[in-house]
Short mmCIF file of C-alpha atoms in Angstrom, two decimals:
data_model
loop_
_atom_site.label_atom_id
_atom_site.label_comp_id
_atom_site.label_asym_id
_atom_site.label_seq_id
_atom_site.Cartn_x
_atom_site.Cartn_y
_atom_site.Cartn_z
CA MET A 1 -208.51 64.70 205.58
CA LYS A 2 -210.30 64.98 202.28
CA LEU A 3 -211.25 62.70 199.41
CA VAL A 4 -210.52 64.08 195.95
CA THR A 5 -210.75 62.95 192.37
CA PRO A 6 -207.27 62.30 190.94
CA ARG A 7 -205.56 65.54 189.95
CA VAL A 8 -202.18 66.55 188.57
CA GLU A 9 -201.39 68.66 191.63
CA TYR A 10 -200.94 65.43 193.61
CA GLN A 11 -198.68 63.75 191.04
CA GLU A 12 -195.53 63.58 193.13
CA SER A 13 -197.14 62.18 196.29
CA TYR A 14 -199.31 59.76 194.30
CA ILE A 15 -196.24 58.33 192.54
CA GLU A 16 -194.47 58.09 195.89
CA MET A 17 -197.38 56.04 197.26
CA VAL A 18 -197.39 53.68 194.29
CA ARG A 19 -193.63 53.23 194.46
CA GLU A 20 -193.90 52.34 198.11
CA PHE A 21 -196.37 49.53 197.30
CA SER A 22 -193.97 48.36 194.60
CA GLU A 23 -190.82 48.53 196.75
CA ARG A 24 -192.54 46.46 199.45
CA GLU A 25 -193.68 43.99 196.77
CA GLU A 26 -197.29 44.42 197.88
CA ALA A 27 -200.28 43.90 195.64
CA PHE A 28 -201.71 47.10 194.18
CA VAL A 29 -204.92 47.54 196.15
CA PRO A 30 -207.09 48.88 194.73
CA PHE A 31 -206.16 47.57 191.31
CA VAL A 32 -206.08 51.04 189.69
CA LEU A 33 -202.75 51.68 191.47
CA ALA A 34 -201.27 49.43 188.78
CA GLU A 35 -202.16 51.96 186.07
CA ASN A 36 -199.13 53.17 184.13
CA TYR A 37 -198.36 56.69 185.37
CA GLU A 38 -195.40 57.49 183.08
CA ASP A 39 -197.63 59.96 181.25
CA PHE A 40 -199.51 61.25 184.27
CA SER A 41 -202.00 63.33 182.29
CA MET A 42 -202.89 60.29 180.19
CA MET A 43 -203.42 58.25 183.34
CA LEU A 44 -205.73 60.92 184.73
CA ASP A 45 -207.66 60.89 181.43
CA ARG A 46 -208.02 57.09 181.64
CA LEU A 47 -209.26 57.27 185.24
CA SER A 48 -211.79 59.91 184.20
CA ALA A 49 -212.92 57.75 181.23
CA TYR A 50 -213.38 54.74 183.51
CA SER A 51 -215.70 56.79 185.72
CA ARG A 52 -217.83 57.50 182.64
CA GLY A 53 -217.89 53.81 181.73
CA GLU A 54 -215.51 54.27 178.81
CA GLU A 55 -212.50 52.06 178.01
CA VAL A 56 -213.50 49.41 180.58
CA PRO A 57 -213.77 46.25 178.44
CA GLY A 58 -214.81 43.28 180.54
CA PHE A 59 -215.29 45.43 183.62
CA VAL A 60 -217.75 47.97 184.99
CA ALA A 61 -217.62 51.75 185.22
CA HIS A 62 -215.58 52.76 188.26
CA SER A 63 -214.41 55.94 189.94
CA SER A 64 -211.12 56.46 191.79
CA PHE A 65 -210.55 58.82 194.68
CA TRP A 66 -207.43 59.83 196.62
CA LEU A 67 -207.31 60.42 200.37
CA ILE A 68 -205.34 63.60 201.07
CA ASP A 69 -203.86 64.33 204.50
CA GLU A 70 -203.41 67.67 206.24
CA ASN A 71 -200.04 68.11 204.44
CA ASP A 72 -201.69 67.73 201.00
CA GLN A 73 -200.10 64.28 200.51
CA VAL A 74 -201.86 61.27 198.98
CA VAL A 75 -202.08 58.64 201.71
CA GLY A 76 -204.70 56.32 200.19
CA CYS A 77 -206.78 55.41 197.18
CA SER A 78 -210.31 54.10 196.89
CA ASN A 79 -212.06 52.66 193.87
CA LEU A 80 -215.86 52.68 193.60
CA ARG A 81 -217.39 50.21 191.18
CA HIS A 82 -220.70 51.63 189.90
CA GLU A 83 -222.34 48.21 189.74
CA LEU A 84 -221.57 44.59 190.49
CA ASN A 85 -220.86 41.90 187.92
CA ASP A 86 -220.42 38.20 188.62
CA GLY A 87 -216.72 38.61 189.34
CA LEU A 88 -217.17 41.53 191.76
CA LEU A 89 -219.83 39.57 193.64
CA VAL A 90 -217.12 36.98 194.36
CA LEU A 91 -214.17 39.29 194.95
CA GLY A 92 -213.94 43.06 195.02
CA GLY A 93 -217.43 44.30 195.68
CA HIS A 94 -218.40 47.92 195.17
CA ILE A 95 -215.48 49.52 197.03
CA GLY A 96 -211.81 48.70 197.18
CA TYR A 97 -209.25 50.80 199.00
CA GLY A 98 -205.63 50.85 199.99
CA ILE A 99 -203.49 52.95 202.30
CA LYS A 100 -199.86 53.89 201.65
CA PRO A 101 -197.86 51.28 203.61
CA SER A 102 -195.95 53.82 205.70
CA GLU A 103 -199.23 55.56 206.66
CA ARG A 104 -201.10 52.54 207.96
CA LYS A 105 -202.42 52.13 211.52
CA LYS A 106 -203.43 55.80 211.68
CA GLY A 107 -207.17 55.36 211.06
CA TYR A 108 -206.92 56.23 207.37
CA ALA A 109 -208.67 53.04 206.21
CA LYS A 110 -211.68 53.91 208.38
CA ARG A 111 -211.69 57.43 206.95
CA ILE A 112 -211.29 56.53 203.28
CA LEU A 113 -214.15 54.04 203.47
CA GLU A 114 -216.28 56.53 205.42
CA LEU A 115 -215.70 59.22 202.75
CA THR A 116 -216.26 56.83 199.81
CA LEU A 117 -219.67 55.64 201.03
CA PRO A 118 -221.43 58.97 200.21
CA LYS A 119 -219.88 58.79 196.73
CA ALA A 120 -221.59 55.41 196.33
CA LYS A 121 -224.88 56.91 197.50
CA SER A 122 -224.52 59.74 194.99
CA ILE A 123 -224.55 57.26 192.09
CA GLY A 124 -227.55 55.34 193.41
CA ILE A 125 -225.97 52.60 195.50
CA ASP A 126 -227.89 52.22 198.77
CA LYS A 127 -225.94 49.26 200.10
CA ALA A 128 -222.32 48.72 199.14
CA LEU A 129 -220.60 45.33 199.12
CA VAL A 130 -217.04 45.23 200.42
CA THR A 131 -215.00 42.03 200.38
CA VAL A 132 -211.94 41.48 202.54
CA ASN A 133 -209.55 38.75 203.51
CA LYS A 134 -210.43 37.81 207.09
CA ALA A 135 -206.74 38.04 208.05
CA ASN A 136 -206.59 41.73 207.01
CA LEU A 137 -207.46 42.94 210.49
CA GLY A 138 -206.97 46.63 209.73
CA SER A 139 -209.45 46.53 206.88
CA VAL A 140 -211.91 44.40 208.86
CA LYS A 141 -211.78 47.01 211.65
CA ALA A 142 -212.38 49.81 209.14
CA ILE A 143 -215.42 48.00 207.71
CA LYS A 144 -216.86 47.31 211.18
CA TYR A 145 -216.23 50.92 212.20
CA ASN A 146 -218.38 51.95 209.22
CA LYS A 147 -221.15 49.60 210.41
CA GLY A 148 -220.51 46.83 207.89
CA ILE A 149 -222.78 43.82 208.31
CA LEU A 150 -221.08 40.46 207.75
CA GLU A 151 -223.12 38.39 205.31
CA ALA A 152 -220.83 35.46 204.58
CA GLU A 153 -217.36 33.95 204.76
CA LYS A 154 -216.03 31.74 201.98
CA GLU A 155 -212.94 30.20 200.51
CA VAL A 156 -212.37 31.69 197.08
CA SER A 157 -210.33 29.97 194.41
CA GLY A 158 -206.97 31.66 193.98
CA GLN A 159 -207.18 33.47 197.33
CA LYS A 160 -205.30 32.61 200.50
CA GLY A 161 -207.50 32.37 203.57
CA ILE A 162 -211.15 33.20 204.05
CA VAL A 163 -212.91 36.05 202.20
CA GLN A 164 -215.54 37.96 204.15
CA TYR A 165 -218.49 39.72 202.56
CA TYR A 166 -219.83 42.86 204.25
CA TRP A 167 -222.70 45.13 203.29
CA LEU A 168 -222.55 48.79 204.27
CA ASN A 169 -225.37 51.29 204.22
CA THR A 170 -224.39 54.33 202.15
CA CYS A 171 -226.85 56.63 203.94
CA ALA A 172 -225.44 58.76 206.74
#
């Protein structure tokens, strides 16, 4: 398993992952999966610009990474927000991630979070906030596996169920 920055060589498997989310009528998590990929090169340019803090009106700079399996297929996506704003403190946190629906329950959520934490450290984040719906047991397990410390549980307007707030140390 490896975590890579988005690249054209993974175009086909990335699109397959996004289509799977869409076909199952699942929310695009992380939100960057909703990016228009019709012109794949343009999408890659946008993702790169976001990581430099460009073209992100009303949001913060953020970097996207793809989890690649041993067959060179994209099986997940993480999004690292470089700082927190008021909205991300309520929902989203520093790191969001999603695993291709057909590839879940294989430990990939644990791995993508584990590999994204050093990326957070590399941009100066010592403790990363991750928010999760309490009912999302797979994600909760991934956060706990990575030594997440539960700070709070709250009801959040517009969200079903309880949202949990975990802090994770980015140091190995």
